[in-house]
Coordinates of C-alpha atoms and ligand atoms in Angstrom, one line a residue:
X88 CA -19.0 -28.2 -1.4
X89 CA -20.2 -24.7 -2.2
X90 CA -23.4 -23.1 -0.9
X91 CA -25.3 -19.9 -0.9
X92 CA -24.7 -17.0 1.5
X93 CA -27.7 -14.7 2.3
X94 CA -27.1 -11.0 2.9
X95 CA -29.9 -8.8 4.2
X96 CA -29.5 -5.1 3.3
X97 CA -32.2 -2.4 3.6
X98 CA -34.8 -5.0 4.3
X99 CA -34.0 -7.0 1.2
X100 CA -32.3 -10.5 1.1
X101 CA -29.6 -11.1 -1.5
X102 CA -28.2 -14.5 -2.4
X103 CA -24.4 -14.7 -3.0
X104 CA -22.6 -17.7 -4.4
X105 CA -19.8 -19.3 -2.3
X106 CA -16.7 -20.8 -3.6
X107 CA -14.5 -23.4 -1.9
X108 CA -10.9 -24.0 -2.9
X109 CA -9.2 -27.4 -3.3
X110 CA -7.9 -27.1 0.3
X111 CA -11.3 -26.3 1.7
X112 CA -10.8 -22.5 2.0
X113 CA -14.2 -20.9 1.8
X114 CA -15.2 -17.6 0.1
X115 CA -18.2 -15.6 -0.7
X116 CA -18.3 -14.4 -4.3
X117 CA -19.1 -10.7 -4.2
X118 CA -18.2 -10.0 -7.8
X119 CA -21.8 -8.9 -8.6
X120 CA -22.4 -7.2 -5.2
X121 CA -22.3 -3.6 -6.4
X122 CA -24.4 -4.3 -9.4
X123 CA -27.2 -6.0 -7.4
X124 CA -27.1 -4.1 -4.1
X125 CA -25.3 -0.8 -4.7
X126 CA -22.9 -1.6 -1.9
X127 CA -19.2 -2.5 -2.0
X128 CA -17.2 -4.2 0.7
X129 CA -14.7 -2.3 2.9
X130 CA -11.6 -4.2 3.9
X131 CA -8.6 -1.9 4.8
X132 CA -5.4 -3.8 4.1
X133 CA -7.3 -6.6 2.2
X134 CA -7.1 -8.9 5.2
X135 CA -10.4 -10.6 4.2
X136 CA -10.2 -10.2 0.4
X137 CA -9.4 -13.0 -2.0
X138 CA -8.0 -11.1 -5.0
X139 CA -7.8 -14.1 -7.2
X140 CA -8.0 -17.9 -7.6
X141 CA -4.5 -19.2 -7.8
X142 CA -3.0 -22.7 -8.2
X143 CA 0.6 -21.8 -7.3
X144 CA 1.1 -21.7 -3.5
X145 CA -1.0 -22.8 -0.5
X146 CA -0.6 -21.4 3.0
X147 CA -2.5 -22.5 6.1
X148 CA -1.4 -19.8 8.5
X149 CA -3.1 -21.4 11.5
X150 CA -1.5 -24.8 10.9
X151 CA 1.9 -23.4 9.8
X152 CA 1.7 -25.1 6.3
X153 CA 3.3 -23.8 3.1
X154 CA 3.2 -25.8 -0.2
X155 CA 4.4 -24.9 -3.6
X156 CA 2.2 -26.5 -6.3
X157 CA 1.0 -28.9 -3.6
X158 CA 4.5 -30.0 -2.3
X159 CA 5.2 -29.2 1.3
X160 CA 8.1 -26.8 1.8
X161 CA 9.8 -29.2 4.2
X162 CA 10.0 -31.9 1.4
X163 CA 11.5 -29.4 -1.1
X164 CA 14.1 -28.1 1.4
X165 CA 17.2 -30.0 1.1
X166 CA 16.0 -32.1 -1.8
X167 CA 15.3 -29.6 -4.6
X168 CA 17.6 -26.9 -5.8
X169 CA 16.4 -23.3 -6.3
X170 CA 16.4 -23.8 -10.1
X171 CA 14.2 -27.0 -9.9
X172 CA 11.9 -25.2 -7.4
X173 CA 11.7 -22.2 -9.7
X174 CA 10.6 -24.4 -12.6
X175 CA 8.0 -26.1 -10.4
X176 CA 6.6 -22.8 -9.2
X177 CA 6.4 -21.3 -12.6
X178 CA 5.3 -24.4 -14.7
X179 CA 3.2 -26.3 -12.1
X180 CA 5.1 -29.6 -11.8
X181 CA 8.5 -30.9 -11.0
X182 CA 10.7 -30.7 -14.1
X183 CA 11.8 -33.9 -15.9
X184 CA 15.5 -34.3 -16.4
X185 CA 15.0 -32.9 -19.9
X186 CA 13.1 -29.8 -18.6
X187 CA 15.7 -29.3 -15.9
X188 CA 18.6 -29.5 -18.4
X189 CA 17.0 -27.2 -20.9
X190 CA 16.1 -24.6 -18.3
X191 CA 19.6 -24.8 -16.8
X192 CA 21.1 -24.2 -20.3
X193 CA 18.8 -21.2 -20.8
X194 CA 19.8 -19.8 -17.4
X195 CA 23.5 -20.2 -18.3
X196 CA 23.1 -18.6 -21.8
X197 CA 21.1 -15.7 -20.3
X198 CA 23.5 -14.7 -17.5
X199 CA 25.3 -11.9 -19.4
X200 CA 23.8 -8.5 -19.4
X201 CA 24.1 -6.3 -22.5
X202 CA 27.4 -4.4 -22.6
X203 CA 25.5 -1.1 -23.0
X204 CA 23.5 -1.9 -19.9
X205 CA 26.8 -2.2 -18.0
X206 CA 27.3 1.5 -18.4
X207 CA 24.1 2.3 -16.4
X208 CA 25.9 1.0 -13.3
X209 CA 28.5 3.7 -13.6
X210 CA 25.7 6.3 -13.5
X211 CA 24.5 5.4 -10.1
X212 CA 26.1 7.1 -7.1
X213 CA 28.2 4.7 -5.0
X214 CA 25.8 5.2 -2.1
X215 CA 22.8 4.1 -4.2
X216 CA 20.6 1.5 -2.4
X217 CA 21.0 -1.8 -4.2
X218 CA 17.2 -2.2 -4.3
X219 CA 17.0 1.1 -6.3
X220 CA 19.5 -0.2 -8.8
X221 CA 17.8 -3.6 -9.0
X222 CA 14.3 -2.3 -9.8
X223 CA 15.7 0.3 -12.3
X224 CA 17.8 -2.3 -14.0
X225 CA 15.1 -5.0 -14.2
X226 CA 12.9 -2.4 -15.9
X227 CA 15.8 -1.5 -18.2
X228 CA 15.8 -5.2 -19.4
X229 CA 12.6 -4.4 -21.2
X230 CA 14.6 -2.0 -23.4
X231 CA 17.6 -4.2 -23.9
X232 CA 15.9 -7.5 -24.4
X233 CA 12.6 -6.4 -25.9
X234 CA 12.2 -9.8 -27.7
X235 CA 11.9 -11.6 -24.3
X236 CA 8.9 -9.5 -23.4
X237 CA 6.9 -11.0 -26.3
X238 CA 5.4 -14.0 -24.5
X239 CA 2.7 -16.0 -26.4
X240 CA 3.5 -19.7 -25.7
X241 CA 5.3 -22.0 -23.3
X242 CA 8.6 -21.7 -25.1
X243 CA 8.7 -17.9 -25.0
X244 CA 7.5 -18.0 -21.4
X245 CA 10.3 -20.3 -20.4
X246 CA 12.8 -18.2 -22.2
X247 CA 11.6 -14.9 -20.5
X248 CA 11.6 -16.7 -17.1
X249 CA 15.2 -17.8 -17.6
X250 CA 16.3 -14.4 -18.8
X251 CA 14.8 -12.7 -15.7
X252 CA 15.9 -15.4 -13.1
X253 CA 19.4 -15.4 -14.6
X254 CA 19.9 -11.7 -15.2
X255 CA 18.5 -10.6 -11.8
X256 CA 21.5 -12.5 -10.3
X257 CA 24.0 -10.8 -12.5
X258 CA 22.4 -7.3 -11.9
X259 CA 22.4 -7.9 -8.1
X260 CA 26.0 -8.9 -8.1
X261 CA 26.9 -6.0 -10.4
X262 CA 25.1 -3.5 -8.2
X263 CA 27.1 -4.8 -5.2
X264 CA 30.4 -4.5 -7.1
X265 CA 29.4 -0.9 -8.1
X266 CA 28.6 0.0 -4.5
X267 CA 32.1 -1.1 -3.3
X268 CA 34.0 0.4 -6.3
X269 CA 35.1 -3.0 -7.8
X270 CA 34.8 -4.0 -11.4
X271 CA 31.8 -6.1 -12.5
X272 CA 32.6 -9.8 -12.7
X273 CA 31.4 -11.7 -15.8
X274 CA 29.3 -14.9 -15.1
X275 CA 30.7 -18.3 -15.8
X276 CA 28.8 -20.9 -17.9
X277 CA 30.3 -23.8 -16.1
X278 CA 28.9 -22.8 -12.7
X279 CA 25.6 -23.7 -11.2
X280 CA 23.1 -21.0 -10.2
X281 CA 24.1 -20.3 -6.6
X282 CA 27.8 -20.8 -7.3
X283 CA 27.7 -18.4 -10.2
X284 CA 26.1 -15.7 -8.1
X285 CA 28.7 -16.1 -5.4
X286 CA 31.4 -16.0 -8.0
X287 CA 30.1 -12.7 -9.4
X288 CA 29.7 -11.3 -5.9
X289 CA 33.1 -12.3 -4.4
X290 CA 35.6 -12.9 -7.2
X291 CA 38.0 -10.1 -8.1
X292 CA 40.2 -9.8 -11.3
X293 CA 43.2 -11.2 -9.5
X294 CA 41.5 -13.9 -7.4
X295 CA 38.7 -16.4 -8.1
X296 CA 36.2 -17.1 -5.3
X297 CA 35.4 -20.7 -4.9
X298 CA 32.4 -21.2 -2.6
X299 CA 32.3 -24.3 -0.4
X300 CA 29.5 -26.8 -1.1
X301 CA 28.0 -25.9 2.3
X302 CA 27.8 -22.2 1.4
X303 CA 26.3 -22.9 -2.0
X304 CA 23.8 -25.3 -0.4
X305 CA 22.8 -22.7 2.2
X306 CA 22.2 -20.1 -0.5
X307 CA 20.1 -22.6 -2.5
X308 CA 18.0 -23.2 0.5
X309 CA 17.6 -19.5 1.3
X310 CA 16.5 -18.8 -2.3
X311 CA 14.2 -21.8 -2.4
X312 CA 12.4 -20.9 0.8
X313 CA 11.7 -17.4 -0.7
X314 CA 10.5 -18.7 -4.1
X315 CA 6.8 -17.8 -3.5
X316 CA 4.4 -16.9 -0.8
X317 CA 1.0 -16.3 -2.4
X318 CA -0.7 -12.9 -2.3
X319 CA 1.8 -10.9 -0.3
X320 CA 2.4 -7.2 -0.9
X321 CA 5.0 -7.6 -3.7
X322 CA 3.3 -10.5 -5.5
X323 CA 0.0 -8.6 -5.4
X324 CA 1.8 -5.6 -6.9
X325 CA 3.2 -7.8 -9.7
X326 CA -0.3 -9.1 -10.4
X327 CA -1.8 -5.6 -10.2
X328 CA 0.8 -4.2 -12.7
X329 CA 0.5 -7.3 -14.9
X330 CA -3.3 -7.1 -15.0
X331 CA -2.9 -3.9 -17.1
X332 CA -0.9 -6.1 -19.6
X333 CA 2.4 -4.5 -18.7
X334 CA 5.3 -6.7 -19.7
X335 CA 6.8 -9.3 -17.3
X336 CA 10.0 -7.2 -16.6
X337 CA 8.1 -4.0 -15.8
X338 CA 5.7 -6.0 -13.5
X339 CA 8.6 -7.6 -11.6
X340 CA 10.4 -4.3 -11.3
X341 CA 7.3 -3.0 -9.5
X342 CA 7.5 -6.1 -7.3
X343 CA 11.0 -5.2 -6.3
X344 CA 9.8 -1.7 -5.2
X345 CA 7.1 -3.2 -3.1
X346 CA 9.5 -5.7 -1.5
X347 CA 11.8 -2.9 -0.5
X348 CA 9.8 -1.7 2.5
X349 CA 10.8 -2.6 6.1
X350 CA 7.4 -4.3 6.8
X351 CA 8.0 -6.7 3.9
X352 CA 11.3 -7.7 2.3
X353 CA 13.2 -5.1 4.3
X354 CA 12.4 -6.9 7.5
X355 CA 15.4 -9.2 7.2
X356 CA 17.7 -6.1 7.4
X357 CA 15.6 -4.6 10.2
X358 CA 15.8 -7.9 12.2
X359 CA 19.6 -8.1 12.0
X360 CA 19.9 -4.4 12.8
X361 CA 17.7 -5.0 15.9
X362 CA 19.9 -7.9 17.0
X363 CA 23.1 -5.8 16.5
X364 CA 21.5 -2.9 18.5
X365 CA 20.8 -5.3 21.4
X366 CA 24.3 -6.6 21.2
X367 CA 26.0 -3.2 21.0
X368 CA 23.9 -1.6 23.7
X369 CA 24.3 -4.6 25.9
X370 CA 20.7 -4.3 27.2
X371 CA 19.2 -7.6 28.5
X372 CA 16.8 -9.4 26.1
X373 CA 14.1 -9.1 28.8
X374 CA 14.4 -5.3 28.8
X375 CA 14.1 -5.2 25.0
X376 CA 11.0 -7.4 25.1
X377 CA 9.5 -4.9 27.6
X378 CA 10.2 -2.0 25.3
X379 CA 8.3 -3.9 22.5
X380 CA 5.4 -4.6 24.8
X381 CA 5.3 -1.0 26.1
X382 CA 5.4 0.1 22.4
X383 CA 8.3 2.5 23.3
X384 CA 8.7 4.7 20.2
X385 CA 7.0 2.1 18.1
X386 CA 9.7 -0.6 18.9
X387 CA 8.7 -3.9 17.2
X388 CA 10.2 -7.3 17.5
X389 CA 11.3 -7.4 13.9
X390 CA 11.1 -10.8 12.2
X391 CA 8.0 -11.6 14.4
X392 CA 4.4 -11.6 13.4
X393 CA 2.7 -12.2 10.1
X394 CA -0.5 -11.3 8.4
X395 CA -1.3 -14.9 7.5
X396 CA 0.7 -17.1 9.9
X397 CA -0.8 -17.3 13.4
X398 CA 1.6 -20.1 14.1
X399 CA 5.2 -20.9 13.3
X400 CA 6.2 -19.8 9.8
X401 CA 7.5 -23.2 8.5
X402 CA 10.3 -21.4 6.7
X403 CA 11.6 -19.9 10.0
X404 CA 11.8 -23.4 11.5
X405 CA 13.8 -24.7 8.5
X406 CA 16.1 -21.7 8.6
X407 CA 16.7 -21.9 12.3
X408 CA 18.0 -25.4 11.9
X409 CA 20.0 -24.6 8.7
X410 CA 21.7 -21.6 10.4
X411 CA 23.0 -24.0 13.1
X412 CA 24.2 -26.6 10.5
X413 CA 25.9 -24.0 8.3
X414 CA 27.7 -22.3 11.2
X415 CA 28.9 -25.7 12.5
X416 CA 30.0 -26.8 9.0
X417 CA 31.9 -23.5 8.5
X418 CA 33.2 -23.7 12.1
X419 CA 31.9 -20.2 12.6
X420 CA 29.8 -18.8 15.4
X421 CA 27.6 -15.7 15.4
X422 CA 26.7 -13.9 18.7
X423 CA 23.6 -12.6 17.0
X424 CA 22.2 -16.2 16.8
X425 CA 22.4 -16.5 20.6
X426 CA 20.5 -13.2 21.0
X427 CA 17.9 -14.3 18.4
X428 CA 17.4 -17.7 20.2
X429 CA 17.0 -15.9 23.6
X430 CA 14.6 -13.4 22.1
X431 CA 12.5 -16.2 20.5
X432 CA 12.3 -18.0 23.8
X433 CA 11.4 -14.9 25.7
X434 CA 8.7 -13.9 23.2
X435 CA 7.2 -17.4 22.9
X436 CA 6.7 -17.5 26.6
X437 CA 5.3 -14.0 27.0
X438 CA 1.5 -13.3 27.1
X439 CA 1.8 -10.2 24.8
X440 CA 3.1 -12.4 21.9
X441 CA 1.1 -15.5 22.8
X442 CA -2.2 -13.6 22.9
X443 CA -1.5 -11.9 19.5
X444 CA -0.2 -15.2 18.0
X445 CA 3.1 -13.6 17.1
X446 CA 5.7 -16.2 16.0
X447 CA 9.1 -15.9 14.2
X448 CA 8.6 -15.3 10.5
X449 CA 11.1 -16.1 7.6
X450 CA 13.1 -12.9 8.4
X451 CA 13.9 -13.7 11.9
X452 CA 16.8 -16.1 11.0
X453 CA 17.3 -15.5 7.3
X454 CA 19.7 -12.5 7.9
X455 CA 21.9 -14.7 10.2
X456 CA 22.1 -17.3 7.4
X457 CA 23.0 -14.6 4.9
X458 CA 25.7 -13.3 7.2
X459 CA 27.1 -16.9 7.5
X460 CA 27.2 -17.1 3.7
X461 CA 29.1 -13.7 3.7
X462 CA 26.4 -11.6 2.1
X463 CA 26.6 -8.0 3.4
X464 CA 23.5 -6.5 5.1
X465 CA 22.9 -3.9 2.3
X466 CA 22.2 -6.9 0.0
X467 CA 19.8 -8.8 2.2
X468 CA 16.6 -7.5 0.6
X469 CA 18.1 -8.0 -2.9
X470 CA 18.7 -11.6 -2.0
X471 CA 15.0 -11.9 -1.1
X472 CA 14.1 -10.4 -4.5
X473 CA 16.3 -12.9 -6.3
X474 CA 14.6 -15.7 -4.4
X475 CA 11.1 -14.4 -5.0
X476 CA 11.5 -14.0 -8.7
X477 CA 9.9 -17.4 -9.6
X478 CA 6.8 -16.6 -7.6
X479 CA 6.4 -13.2 -9.3
X480 CA 6.9 -14.8 -12.7
X481 CA 4.4 -17.6 -11.9
X482 CA 1.8 -15.1 -10.7
X483 CA 2.3 -12.9 -13.8
X484 CA 2.0 -16.0 -16.0
X485 CA -1.3 -16.9 -14.3
X486 CA -2.8 -13.5 -15.0
X487 CA -1.4 -13.5 -18.6
X488 CA -2.8 -16.9 -19.4
X489 CA -6.2 -16.3 -18.0
X490 CA -8.6 -15.3 -20.8
X491 CA -11.0 -14.0 -18.2
X492 CA -8.5 -11.8 -16.4
X493 CA -9.6 -8.2 -15.9
X494 CA -7.5 -5.2 -15.0
X495 CA -7.2 -4.9 -11.2
X496 CA -9.1 -1.9 -10.1
X497 CA -10.3 -1.8 -6.4
X498 CA -12.9 0.7 -5.4
X499 CA -12.8 3.1 -2.4
X500 CA -15.2 4.8 0.0
X501 CA -14.6 8.5 -0.4
X502 CA -14.4 10.4 3.0
X503 CA -13.1 13.8 1.9
X504 CA -14.8 17.1 1.6
X505 CA -17.9 17.4 -0.5
X506 CA -18.8 19.9 -3.2
X507 CA -16.2 22.6 -2.2
X508 CA -16.5 25.8 -4.2
X509 CA -13.3 27.1 -5.9
X510 CA -12.0 30.3 -4.4
X511 CA -10.1 33.0 -6.4
X512 CA -6.4 33.1 -5.4
X513 CA -6.6 36.6 -3.8
X514 CA -9.5 35.5 -1.5
X515 CA -7.8 32.4 -0.1
Ligands
ACO23 N1 6.3 -6.8 17.4 C1 5.4 -6.3 18.4 N2 4.1 -6.3 18.2 C2 3.6 -6.8 17.0 C3 4.4 -7.2 16.0 C4 5.8 -7.3 16.3 N3 6.7 -7.7 15.3 N4 3.7 -7.6 15.0 C5 2.4 -7.4 15.3 N5 2.3 -6.8 16.6 C6 1.1 -6.5 17.3 C7 0.5 -5.3 16.7 O1 1.0 -4.1 17.3 C8 -1.0 -5.5 17.0 O2 -1.2 -5.3 18.4 P1 -2.6 -4.7 18.9 O3 -3.6 -5.6 18.5 O4 -2.4 -4.6 20.4 O5 -2.7 -3.3 18.2 C9 -1.1 -7.0 16.8 O6 0.2 -7.6 17.1 C10 -1.6 -7.4 15.4 O7 -0.7 -6.9 14.5 P2 -1.0 -6.2 13.1 O8 -0.2 -5.0 13.0 O9 -2.5 -6.1 13.0 O10 -0.6 -7.3 12.1 P3 -0.5 -7.1 10.5 O11 -1.0 -8.4 10.0 O12 -1.1 -5.9 10.1 O13 1.1 -7.0 10.3 C11 3.3 -7.5 10.1 C12 1.9 -8.0 10.0 C13 3.5 -6.3 9.2 C14 4.3 -8.6 9.5 C15 3.7 -7.2 11.5 O14 3.6 -8.4 12.3 C16 5.1 -6.6 11.7 O15 5.2 -5.4 11.5 N6 6.1 -7.4 12.0 C17 7.5 -6.9 12.1 C18 8.0 -6.8 10.6 C19 8.3 -8.1 10.0 O16 8.9 -9.0 10.6 N7 7.9 -8.2 8.7 C20 8.1 -9.4 7.9 C21 6.9 -10.0 7.5 S1 7.1 -11.5 6.6 C22 7.6 -10.9 5.1 O17 7.1 -9.9 4.6 C23 8.5 -11.7 4.4

């Protein structure tokens, strides 16, 4: 049920429409505010701004709920593969067997990157951060597969989605191979999505890597849990760039750049680094928690806290359990998992974290799962990018298909100097 909001400004009352989403989320429609009142809203960091109406992902941060296209993440985990989830996120419903097979074939056919494109990898220094290579190479796809950027119906959309989801995996593995001085490994048509990625990451010319079903399942789960997360920093970036009618590949390359930062996708690296530092320094967990609370040199509990979740991030719960299962199945142990568990317990029972509603987010355990799979730390954020690709594509699609979509162009309140007179150089 929507109503009217009344706003009193300078002695005058204005009526603003309200809009309620399908899950009861309430909003005040301010799209005519400046025209009618001369005011704009001020919302640093966009914490109270709904930038769009979207039918892709629903999060209730207070209740710890995450749903893709209405389906709870807990139901998808363990039942759907990453590929099936990707199709669901992009096209709005679970694929039929026919949809699933067609999309899987498209993914298989699109796995190779252009031979000319391979040469780009040799031009990067061996020390290049894989996220730099990933964003550059996704952008480069616009040049090598220009046909895929022409999207005007469901068929071309599906093809472009398959090209991007498939090739991002090949590019990611190739960037890893370049960084360790090994030759790029060609994809195999007979392998499924996760297995094919692991093959390209870990096979060498003289030995094929055969992942165990447990490792492939863990990777599928990791990717699936990252498939979308509504209007986070990178997805908003993709929408922002897409709103200018930039092509899908260019928009998603921008998403990779936004994801790179340690407060976003880079947090999975920062969380494992933090656990390693605790392990190497041997400081008790309680002492580290005190450092965080005292804000010593800006020390944060990485993998904790979230702009939207003020409760458990449901993905962190699934990951915590999965890390245990995978380590047991592989008969491995990881001392960082013990430290992480101890840290979580300490934080969840400490007033500092309780009062601020700081809970483990997806990054707290995801790095430990990636370590169990054998993924090196430099690749963690790249793995997040591979997983998030369906969400970026779905959000770009939503913008592209909306005939009322306008270019994203926020306003600002200028607080700089006013009317400064230009001084000749010799008088400055
Ligand atoms: N450790 C210690 N204190 C924290 C943490 C943390 N991880 N996160 C938030 N706080 C504190 C803040 O200092 C602030 O305290 P104050 O009110 O006394 O000033 C309070 O909790 C509220 O935090 P904000 O910074 O306002 O929260 P915001 O929504 O802006 O930031 C963010 C969210 C960036 C995720 C933050 O919690 C953080 O930096 N976490 C660590 C990095 C991380 O794990 N990022 C991954 C996020 S999930 C993702 O992108 C996939």
